[in-house]
mmCIF file with all atom_site columns, C-alpha atoms in Angstrom:
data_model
loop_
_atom_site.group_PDB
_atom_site.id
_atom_site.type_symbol
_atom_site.label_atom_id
_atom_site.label_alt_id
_atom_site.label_comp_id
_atom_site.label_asym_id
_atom_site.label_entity_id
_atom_site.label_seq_id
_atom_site.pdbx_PDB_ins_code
_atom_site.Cartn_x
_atom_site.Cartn_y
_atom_site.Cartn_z
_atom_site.occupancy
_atom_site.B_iso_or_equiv
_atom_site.pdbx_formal_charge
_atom_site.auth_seq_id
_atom_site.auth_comp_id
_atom_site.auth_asym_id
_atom_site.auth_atom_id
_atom_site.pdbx_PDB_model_num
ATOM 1   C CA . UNK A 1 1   ? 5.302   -14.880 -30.541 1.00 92.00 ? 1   UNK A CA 1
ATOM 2   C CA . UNK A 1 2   ? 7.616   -11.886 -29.511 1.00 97.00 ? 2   UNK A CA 1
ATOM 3   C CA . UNK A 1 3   ? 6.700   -10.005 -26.355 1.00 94.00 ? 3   UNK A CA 1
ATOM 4   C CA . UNK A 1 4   ? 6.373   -6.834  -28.671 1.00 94.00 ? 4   UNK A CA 1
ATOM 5   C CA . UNK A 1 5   ? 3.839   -8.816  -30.596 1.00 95.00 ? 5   UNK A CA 1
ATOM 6   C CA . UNK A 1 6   ? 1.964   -9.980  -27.609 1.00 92.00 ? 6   UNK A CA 1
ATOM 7   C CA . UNK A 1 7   ? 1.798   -6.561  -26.485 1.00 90.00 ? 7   UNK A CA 1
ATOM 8   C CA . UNK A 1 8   ? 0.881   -4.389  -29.884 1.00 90.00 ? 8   UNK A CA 1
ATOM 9   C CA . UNK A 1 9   ? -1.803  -7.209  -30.294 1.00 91.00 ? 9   UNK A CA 1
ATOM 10  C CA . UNK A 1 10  ? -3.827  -5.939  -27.263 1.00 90.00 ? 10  UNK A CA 1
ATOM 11  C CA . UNK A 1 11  ? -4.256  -2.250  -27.958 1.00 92.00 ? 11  UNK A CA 1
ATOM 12  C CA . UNK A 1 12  ? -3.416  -0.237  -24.471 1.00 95.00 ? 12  UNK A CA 1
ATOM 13  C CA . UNK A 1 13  ? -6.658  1.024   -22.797 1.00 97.00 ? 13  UNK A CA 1
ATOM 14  C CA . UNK A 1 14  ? -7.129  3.776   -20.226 1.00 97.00 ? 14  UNK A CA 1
ATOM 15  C CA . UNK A 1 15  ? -7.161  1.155   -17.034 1.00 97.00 ? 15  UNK A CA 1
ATOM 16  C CA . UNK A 1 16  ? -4.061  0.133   -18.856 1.00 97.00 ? 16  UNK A CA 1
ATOM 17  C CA . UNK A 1 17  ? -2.672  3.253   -18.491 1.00 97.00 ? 17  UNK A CA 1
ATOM 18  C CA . UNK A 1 18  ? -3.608  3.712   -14.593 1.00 97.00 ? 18  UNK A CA 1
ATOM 19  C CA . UNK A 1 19  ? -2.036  0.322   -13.826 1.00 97.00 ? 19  UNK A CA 1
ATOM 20  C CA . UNK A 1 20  ? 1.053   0.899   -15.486 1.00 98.00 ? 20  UNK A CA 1
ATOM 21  C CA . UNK A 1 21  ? 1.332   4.027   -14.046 1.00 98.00 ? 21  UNK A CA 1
ATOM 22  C CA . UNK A 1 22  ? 0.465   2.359   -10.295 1.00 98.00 ? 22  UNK A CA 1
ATOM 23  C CA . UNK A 1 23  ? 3.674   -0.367  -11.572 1.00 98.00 ? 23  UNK A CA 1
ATOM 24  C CA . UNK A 1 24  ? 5.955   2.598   -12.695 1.00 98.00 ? 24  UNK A CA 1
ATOM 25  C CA . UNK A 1 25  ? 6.043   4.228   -9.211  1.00 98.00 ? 25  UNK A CA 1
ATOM 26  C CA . UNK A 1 26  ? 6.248   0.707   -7.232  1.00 98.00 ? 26  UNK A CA 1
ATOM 27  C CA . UNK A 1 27  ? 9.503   0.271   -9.740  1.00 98.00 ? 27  UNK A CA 1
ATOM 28  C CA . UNK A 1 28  ? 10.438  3.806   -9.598  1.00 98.00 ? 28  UNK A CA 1
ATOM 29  C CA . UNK A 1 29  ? 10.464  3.408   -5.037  1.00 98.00 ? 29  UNK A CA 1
ATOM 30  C CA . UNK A 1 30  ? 12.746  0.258   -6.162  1.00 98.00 ? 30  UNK A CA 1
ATOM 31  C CA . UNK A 1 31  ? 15.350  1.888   -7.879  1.00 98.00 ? 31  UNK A CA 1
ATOM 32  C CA . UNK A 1 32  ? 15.296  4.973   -5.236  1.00 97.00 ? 32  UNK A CA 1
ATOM 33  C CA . UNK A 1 33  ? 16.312  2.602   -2.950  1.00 97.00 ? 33  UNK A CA 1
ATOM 34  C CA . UNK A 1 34  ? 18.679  0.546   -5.264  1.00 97.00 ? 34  UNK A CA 1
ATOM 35  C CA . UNK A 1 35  ? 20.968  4.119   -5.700  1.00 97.00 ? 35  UNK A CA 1
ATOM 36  C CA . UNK A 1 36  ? 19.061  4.757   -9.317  1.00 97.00 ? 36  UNK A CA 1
ATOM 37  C CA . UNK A 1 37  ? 17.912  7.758   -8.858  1.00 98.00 ? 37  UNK A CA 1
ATOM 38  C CA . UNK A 1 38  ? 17.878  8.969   -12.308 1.00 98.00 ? 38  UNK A CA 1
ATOM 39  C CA . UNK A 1 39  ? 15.652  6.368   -13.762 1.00 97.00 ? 39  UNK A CA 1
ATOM 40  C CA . UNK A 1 40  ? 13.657  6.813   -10.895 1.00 98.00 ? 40  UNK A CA 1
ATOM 41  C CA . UNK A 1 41  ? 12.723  9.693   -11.818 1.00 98.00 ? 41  UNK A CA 1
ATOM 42  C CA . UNK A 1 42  ? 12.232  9.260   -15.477 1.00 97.00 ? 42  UNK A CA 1
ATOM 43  C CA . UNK A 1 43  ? 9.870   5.991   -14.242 1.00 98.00 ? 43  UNK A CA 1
ATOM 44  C CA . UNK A 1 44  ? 7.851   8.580   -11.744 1.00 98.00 ? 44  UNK A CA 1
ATOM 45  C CA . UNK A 1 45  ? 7.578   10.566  -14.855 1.00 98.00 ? 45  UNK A CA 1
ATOM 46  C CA . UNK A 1 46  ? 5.936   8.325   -16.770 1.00 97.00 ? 46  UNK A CA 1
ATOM 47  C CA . UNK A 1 47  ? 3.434   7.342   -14.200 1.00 98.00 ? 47  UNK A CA 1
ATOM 48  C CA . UNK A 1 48  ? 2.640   11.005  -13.956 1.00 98.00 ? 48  UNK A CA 1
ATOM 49  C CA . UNK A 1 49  ? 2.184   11.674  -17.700 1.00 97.00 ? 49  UNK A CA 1
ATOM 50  C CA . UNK A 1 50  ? 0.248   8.093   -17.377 1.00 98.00 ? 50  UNK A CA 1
ATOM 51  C CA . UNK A 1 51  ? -2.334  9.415   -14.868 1.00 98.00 ? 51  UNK A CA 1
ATOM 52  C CA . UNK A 1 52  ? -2.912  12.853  -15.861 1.00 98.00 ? 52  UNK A CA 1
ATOM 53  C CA . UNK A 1 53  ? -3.470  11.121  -19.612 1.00 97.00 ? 53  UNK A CA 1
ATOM 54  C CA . UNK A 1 54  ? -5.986  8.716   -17.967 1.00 98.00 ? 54  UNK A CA 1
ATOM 55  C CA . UNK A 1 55  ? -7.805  11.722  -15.623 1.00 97.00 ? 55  UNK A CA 1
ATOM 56  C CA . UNK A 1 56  ? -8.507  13.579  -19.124 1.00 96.00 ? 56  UNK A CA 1
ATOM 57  C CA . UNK A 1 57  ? -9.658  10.739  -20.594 1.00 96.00 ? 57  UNK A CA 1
ATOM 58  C CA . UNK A 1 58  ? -12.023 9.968   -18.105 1.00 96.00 ? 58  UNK A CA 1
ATOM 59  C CA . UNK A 1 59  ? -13.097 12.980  -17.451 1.00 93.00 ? 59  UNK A CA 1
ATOM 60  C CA . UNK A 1 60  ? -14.323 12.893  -20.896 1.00 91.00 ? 60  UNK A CA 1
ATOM 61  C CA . UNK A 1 61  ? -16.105 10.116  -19.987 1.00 92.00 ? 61  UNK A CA 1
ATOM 62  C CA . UNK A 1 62  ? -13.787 7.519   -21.761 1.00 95.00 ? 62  UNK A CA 1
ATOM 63  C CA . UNK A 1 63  ? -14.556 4.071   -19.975 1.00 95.00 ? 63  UNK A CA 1
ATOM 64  C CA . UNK A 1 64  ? -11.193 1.941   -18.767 1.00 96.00 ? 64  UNK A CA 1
ATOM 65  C CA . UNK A 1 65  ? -11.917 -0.449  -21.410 1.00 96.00 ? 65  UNK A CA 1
ATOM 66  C CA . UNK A 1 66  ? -11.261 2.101   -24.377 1.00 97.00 ? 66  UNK A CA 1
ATOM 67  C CA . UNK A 1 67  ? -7.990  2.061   -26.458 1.00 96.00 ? 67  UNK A CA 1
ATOM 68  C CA . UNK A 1 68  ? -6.225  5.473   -25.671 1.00 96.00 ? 68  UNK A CA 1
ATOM 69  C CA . UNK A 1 69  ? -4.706  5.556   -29.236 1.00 94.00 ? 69  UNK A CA 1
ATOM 70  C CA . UNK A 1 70  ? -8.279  7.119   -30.926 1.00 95.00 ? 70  UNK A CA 1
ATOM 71  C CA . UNK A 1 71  ? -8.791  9.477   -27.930 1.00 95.00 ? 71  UNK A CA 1
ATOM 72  C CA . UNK A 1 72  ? -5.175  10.979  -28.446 1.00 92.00 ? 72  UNK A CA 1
ATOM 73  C CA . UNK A 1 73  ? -6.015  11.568  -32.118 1.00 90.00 ? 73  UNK A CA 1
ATOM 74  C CA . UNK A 1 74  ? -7.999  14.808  -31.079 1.00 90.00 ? 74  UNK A CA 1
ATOM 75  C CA . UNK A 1 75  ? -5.144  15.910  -28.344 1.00 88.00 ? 75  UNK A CA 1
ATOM 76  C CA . UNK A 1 76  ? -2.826  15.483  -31.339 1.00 88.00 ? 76  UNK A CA 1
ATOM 77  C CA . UNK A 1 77  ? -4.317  18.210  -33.313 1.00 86.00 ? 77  UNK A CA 1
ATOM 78  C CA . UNK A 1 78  ? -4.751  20.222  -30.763 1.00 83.00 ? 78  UNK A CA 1
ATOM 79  C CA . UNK A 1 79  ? -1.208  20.346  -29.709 1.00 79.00 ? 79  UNK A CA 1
ATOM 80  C CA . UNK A 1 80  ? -0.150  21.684  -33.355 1.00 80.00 ? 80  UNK A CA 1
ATOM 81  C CA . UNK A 1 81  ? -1.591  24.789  -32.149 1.00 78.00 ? 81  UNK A CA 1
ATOM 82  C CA . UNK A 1 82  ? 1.824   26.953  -32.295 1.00 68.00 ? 82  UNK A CA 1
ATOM 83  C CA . UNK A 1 83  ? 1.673   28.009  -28.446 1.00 65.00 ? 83  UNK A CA 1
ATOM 84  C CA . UNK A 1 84  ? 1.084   24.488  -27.280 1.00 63.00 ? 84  UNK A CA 1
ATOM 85  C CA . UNK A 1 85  ? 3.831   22.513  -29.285 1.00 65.00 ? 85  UNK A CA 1
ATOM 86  C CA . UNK A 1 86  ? 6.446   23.067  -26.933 1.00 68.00 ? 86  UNK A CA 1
ATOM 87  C CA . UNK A 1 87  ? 4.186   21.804  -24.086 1.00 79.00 ? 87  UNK A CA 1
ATOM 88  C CA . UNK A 1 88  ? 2.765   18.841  -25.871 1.00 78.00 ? 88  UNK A CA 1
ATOM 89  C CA . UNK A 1 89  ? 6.335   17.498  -26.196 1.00 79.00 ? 89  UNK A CA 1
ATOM 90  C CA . UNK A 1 90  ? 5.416   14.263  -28.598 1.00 76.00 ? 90  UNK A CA 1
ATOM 91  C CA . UNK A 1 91  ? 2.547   13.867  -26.329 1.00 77.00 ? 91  UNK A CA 1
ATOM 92  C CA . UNK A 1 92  ? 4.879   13.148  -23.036 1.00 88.00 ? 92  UNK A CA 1
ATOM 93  C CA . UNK A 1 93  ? 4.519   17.037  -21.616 1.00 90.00 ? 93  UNK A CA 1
ATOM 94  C CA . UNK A 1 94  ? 3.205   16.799  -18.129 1.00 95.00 ? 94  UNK A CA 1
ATOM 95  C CA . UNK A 1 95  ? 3.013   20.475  -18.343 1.00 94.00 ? 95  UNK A CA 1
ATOM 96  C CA . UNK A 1 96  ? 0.301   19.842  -21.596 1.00 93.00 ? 96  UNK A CA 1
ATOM 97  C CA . UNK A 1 97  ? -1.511  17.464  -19.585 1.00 95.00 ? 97  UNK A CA 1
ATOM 98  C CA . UNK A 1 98  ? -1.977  19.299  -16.579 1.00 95.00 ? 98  UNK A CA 1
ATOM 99  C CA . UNK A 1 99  ? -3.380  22.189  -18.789 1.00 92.00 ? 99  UNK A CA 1
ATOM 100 C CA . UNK A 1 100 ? -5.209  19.825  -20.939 1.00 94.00 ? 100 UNK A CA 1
ATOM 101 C CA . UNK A 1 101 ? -7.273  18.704  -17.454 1.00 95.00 ? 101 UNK A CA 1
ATOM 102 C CA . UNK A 1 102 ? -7.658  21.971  -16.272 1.00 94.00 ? 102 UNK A CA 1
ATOM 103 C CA . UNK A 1 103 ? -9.214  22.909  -19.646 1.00 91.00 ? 103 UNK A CA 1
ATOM 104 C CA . UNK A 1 104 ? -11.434 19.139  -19.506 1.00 92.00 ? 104 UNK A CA 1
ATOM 105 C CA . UNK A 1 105 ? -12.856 20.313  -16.219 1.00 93.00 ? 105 UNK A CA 1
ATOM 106 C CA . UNK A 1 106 ? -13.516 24.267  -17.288 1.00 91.00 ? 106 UNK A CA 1
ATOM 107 C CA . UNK A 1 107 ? -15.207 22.496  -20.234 1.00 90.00 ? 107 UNK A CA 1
ATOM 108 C CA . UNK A 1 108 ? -16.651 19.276  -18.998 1.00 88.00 ? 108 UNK A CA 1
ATOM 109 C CA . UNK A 1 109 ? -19.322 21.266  -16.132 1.00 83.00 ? 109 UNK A CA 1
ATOM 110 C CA . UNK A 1 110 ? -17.046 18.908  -13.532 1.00 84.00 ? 110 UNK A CA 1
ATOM 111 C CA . UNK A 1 111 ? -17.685 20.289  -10.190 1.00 84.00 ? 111 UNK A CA 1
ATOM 112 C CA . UNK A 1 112 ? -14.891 22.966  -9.335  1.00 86.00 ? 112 UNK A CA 1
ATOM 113 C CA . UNK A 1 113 ? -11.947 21.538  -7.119  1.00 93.00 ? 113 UNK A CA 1
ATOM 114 C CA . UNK A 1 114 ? -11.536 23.127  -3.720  1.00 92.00 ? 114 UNK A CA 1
ATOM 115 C CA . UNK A 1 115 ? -8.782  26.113  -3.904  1.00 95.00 ? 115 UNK A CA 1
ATOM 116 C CA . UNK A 1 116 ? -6.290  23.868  -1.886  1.00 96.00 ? 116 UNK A CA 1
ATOM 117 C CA . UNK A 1 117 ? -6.901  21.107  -4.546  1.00 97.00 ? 117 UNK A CA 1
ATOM 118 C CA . UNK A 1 118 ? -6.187  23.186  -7.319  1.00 96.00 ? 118 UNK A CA 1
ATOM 119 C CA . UNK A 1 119 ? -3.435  25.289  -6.413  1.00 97.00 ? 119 UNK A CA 1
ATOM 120 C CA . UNK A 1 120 ? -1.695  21.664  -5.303  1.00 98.00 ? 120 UNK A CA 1
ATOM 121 C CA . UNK A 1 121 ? -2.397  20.416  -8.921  1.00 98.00 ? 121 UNK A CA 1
ATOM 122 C CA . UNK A 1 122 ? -0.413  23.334  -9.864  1.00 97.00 ? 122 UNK A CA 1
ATOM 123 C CA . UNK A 1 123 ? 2.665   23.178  -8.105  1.00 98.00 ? 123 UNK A CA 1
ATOM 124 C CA . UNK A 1 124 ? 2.674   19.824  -7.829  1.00 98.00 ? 124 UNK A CA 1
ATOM 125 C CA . UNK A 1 125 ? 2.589   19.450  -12.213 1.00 97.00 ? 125 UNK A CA 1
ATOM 126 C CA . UNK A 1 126 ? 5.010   22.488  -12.287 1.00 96.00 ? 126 UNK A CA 1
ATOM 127 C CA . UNK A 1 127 ? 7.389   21.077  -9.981  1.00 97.00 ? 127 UNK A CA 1
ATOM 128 C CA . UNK A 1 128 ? 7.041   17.308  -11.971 1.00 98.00 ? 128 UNK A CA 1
ATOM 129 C CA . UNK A 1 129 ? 7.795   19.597  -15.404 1.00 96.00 ? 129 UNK A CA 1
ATOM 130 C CA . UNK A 1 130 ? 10.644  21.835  -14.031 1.00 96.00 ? 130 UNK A CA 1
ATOM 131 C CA . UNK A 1 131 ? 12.791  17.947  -13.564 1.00 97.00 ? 131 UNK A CA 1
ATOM 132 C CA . UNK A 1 132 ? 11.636  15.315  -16.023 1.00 96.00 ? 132 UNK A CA 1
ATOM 133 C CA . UNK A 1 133 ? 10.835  15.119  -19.517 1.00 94.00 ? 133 UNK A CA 1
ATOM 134 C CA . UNK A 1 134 ? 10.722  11.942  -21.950 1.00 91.00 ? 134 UNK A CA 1
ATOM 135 C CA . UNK A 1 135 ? 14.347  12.390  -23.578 1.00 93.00 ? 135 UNK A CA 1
ATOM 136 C CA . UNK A 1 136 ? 15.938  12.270  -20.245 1.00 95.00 ? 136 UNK A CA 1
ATOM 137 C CA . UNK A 1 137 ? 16.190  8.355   -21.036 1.00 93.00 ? 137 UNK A CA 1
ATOM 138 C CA . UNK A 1 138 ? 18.858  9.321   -23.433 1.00 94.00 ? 138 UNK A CA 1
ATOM 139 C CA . UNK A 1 139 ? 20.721  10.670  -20.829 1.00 94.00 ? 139 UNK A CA 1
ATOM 140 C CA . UNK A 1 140 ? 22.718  9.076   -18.465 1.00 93.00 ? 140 UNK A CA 1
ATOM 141 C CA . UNK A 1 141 ? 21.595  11.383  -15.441 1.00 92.00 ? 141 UNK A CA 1
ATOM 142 C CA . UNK A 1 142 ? 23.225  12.067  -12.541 1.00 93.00 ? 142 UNK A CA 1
ATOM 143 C CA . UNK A 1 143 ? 20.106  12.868  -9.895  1.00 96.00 ? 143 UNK A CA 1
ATOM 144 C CA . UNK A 1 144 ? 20.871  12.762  -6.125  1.00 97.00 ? 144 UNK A CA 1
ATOM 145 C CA . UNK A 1 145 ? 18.766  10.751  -4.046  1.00 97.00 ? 145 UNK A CA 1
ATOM 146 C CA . UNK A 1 146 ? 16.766  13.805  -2.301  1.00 97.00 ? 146 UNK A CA 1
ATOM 147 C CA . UNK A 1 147 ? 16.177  14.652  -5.696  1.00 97.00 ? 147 UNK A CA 1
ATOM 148 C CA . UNK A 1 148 ? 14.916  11.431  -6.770  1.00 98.00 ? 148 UNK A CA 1
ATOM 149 C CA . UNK A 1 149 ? 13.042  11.170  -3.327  1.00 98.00 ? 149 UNK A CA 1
ATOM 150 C CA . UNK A 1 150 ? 10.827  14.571  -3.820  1.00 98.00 ? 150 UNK A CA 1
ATOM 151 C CA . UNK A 1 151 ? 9.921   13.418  -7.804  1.00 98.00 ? 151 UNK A CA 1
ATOM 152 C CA . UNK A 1 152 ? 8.726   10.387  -6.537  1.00 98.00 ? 152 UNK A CA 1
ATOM 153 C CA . UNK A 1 153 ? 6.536   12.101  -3.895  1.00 98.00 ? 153 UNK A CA 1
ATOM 154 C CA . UNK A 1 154 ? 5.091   14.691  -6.230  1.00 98.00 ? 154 UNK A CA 1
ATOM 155 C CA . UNK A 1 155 ? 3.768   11.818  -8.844  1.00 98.00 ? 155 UNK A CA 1
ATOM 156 C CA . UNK A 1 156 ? 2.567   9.714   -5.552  1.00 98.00 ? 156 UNK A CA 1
ATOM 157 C CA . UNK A 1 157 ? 0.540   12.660  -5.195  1.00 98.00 ? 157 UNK A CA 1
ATOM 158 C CA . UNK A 1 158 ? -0.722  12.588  -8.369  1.00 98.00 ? 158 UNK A CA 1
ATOM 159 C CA . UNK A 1 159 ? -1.615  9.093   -7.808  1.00 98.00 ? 159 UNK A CA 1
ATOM 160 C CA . UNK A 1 160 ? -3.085  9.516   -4.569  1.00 98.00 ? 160 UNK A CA 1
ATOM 161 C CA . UNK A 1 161 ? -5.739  12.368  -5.980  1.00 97.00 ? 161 UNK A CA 1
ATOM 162 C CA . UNK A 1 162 ? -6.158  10.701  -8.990  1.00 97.00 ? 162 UNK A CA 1
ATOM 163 C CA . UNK A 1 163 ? -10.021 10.221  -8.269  1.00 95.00 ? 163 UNK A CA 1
ATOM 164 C CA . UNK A 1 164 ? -10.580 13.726  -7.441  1.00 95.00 ? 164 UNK A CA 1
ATOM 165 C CA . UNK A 1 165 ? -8.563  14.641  -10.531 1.00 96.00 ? 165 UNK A CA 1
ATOM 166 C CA . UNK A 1 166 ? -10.489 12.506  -12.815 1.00 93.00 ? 166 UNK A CA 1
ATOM 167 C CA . UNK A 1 167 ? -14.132 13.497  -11.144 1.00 88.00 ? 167 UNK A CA 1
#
């Protein structure tokens, strides 16, 4: 059996999605280190857009076991919405997400995030969106490490409030 096989066989869940993300940044620290800085920040991307994915879909009260494929059915509507299309970006934007848990939490009667909390979230996401989106990996990229270095700290901090953004 192929690898891709294997893999499409066992649908991805939402833990799924937190663990990857968790393996993206330990790979994306790797190639900071190894002088890659450009696909160190496209992996730090995807562990961002990873988490904030998982934080809405818990929020919802999605449990880690669930396959993420039927709860991004809904999302995908959604994001036809003319003013959110360019956000949504095939369902990569971390600028979508971010929104997308803001709007979870407004709607969900979560308990309201300290101001600090929030206005980190903020320019934390917009800083993430202002230097990565998914069709940077057809690019060959050209990032400097101090660059590279600040992505990777702005998704570890995404990853390191993860439970607060999820609760």
């Amino acid at each position: 059996m192929s690898y891709r096989a294997f893999l499409e066989a066992h649908p991805e869940s939402v833990q799924d999605l937190e663990l990857s993300a968790r393996r993206r940044l330990d790979e994306a620290a790797t190639l900071v280190i190894d002088g890659q800085h450009h696909s160190a920040i496209y992996l730090a991307g995807l562990a961002a857009e990873m988490l904030l994915k998982s934080a809405c879909f818990l929020l919802a009260r999605a449990g880690p076991a669930d396959a993420v494929e039927p709860l991004l059915a809904p999302v995908r509507r959604k994001a036809r919405q003319p003013h959110l299309r360019q956000d949504f970006e095939s369902g990569h934007g971390l600028w979508f997400w971010s929104q997308e848990l803001l709007e979870r939490r407004r709607t969900s009667g979560a308990s309201a995030w300290s101001r600090s909390l929030r206005r980190s979230f903020l320019q934390t996401c917009a800083l993430l969106h202002a230097d990565w989106f998914v069709s940077m990996r057809y690019r060959p990229g050209s990032a400097k490490e101090n660059v590279a270095m600040v992505f990777l700290a702005h998704a570890e901090w995404i990853a390191n409030n993860h439970g607060a953004l999820r609760s």
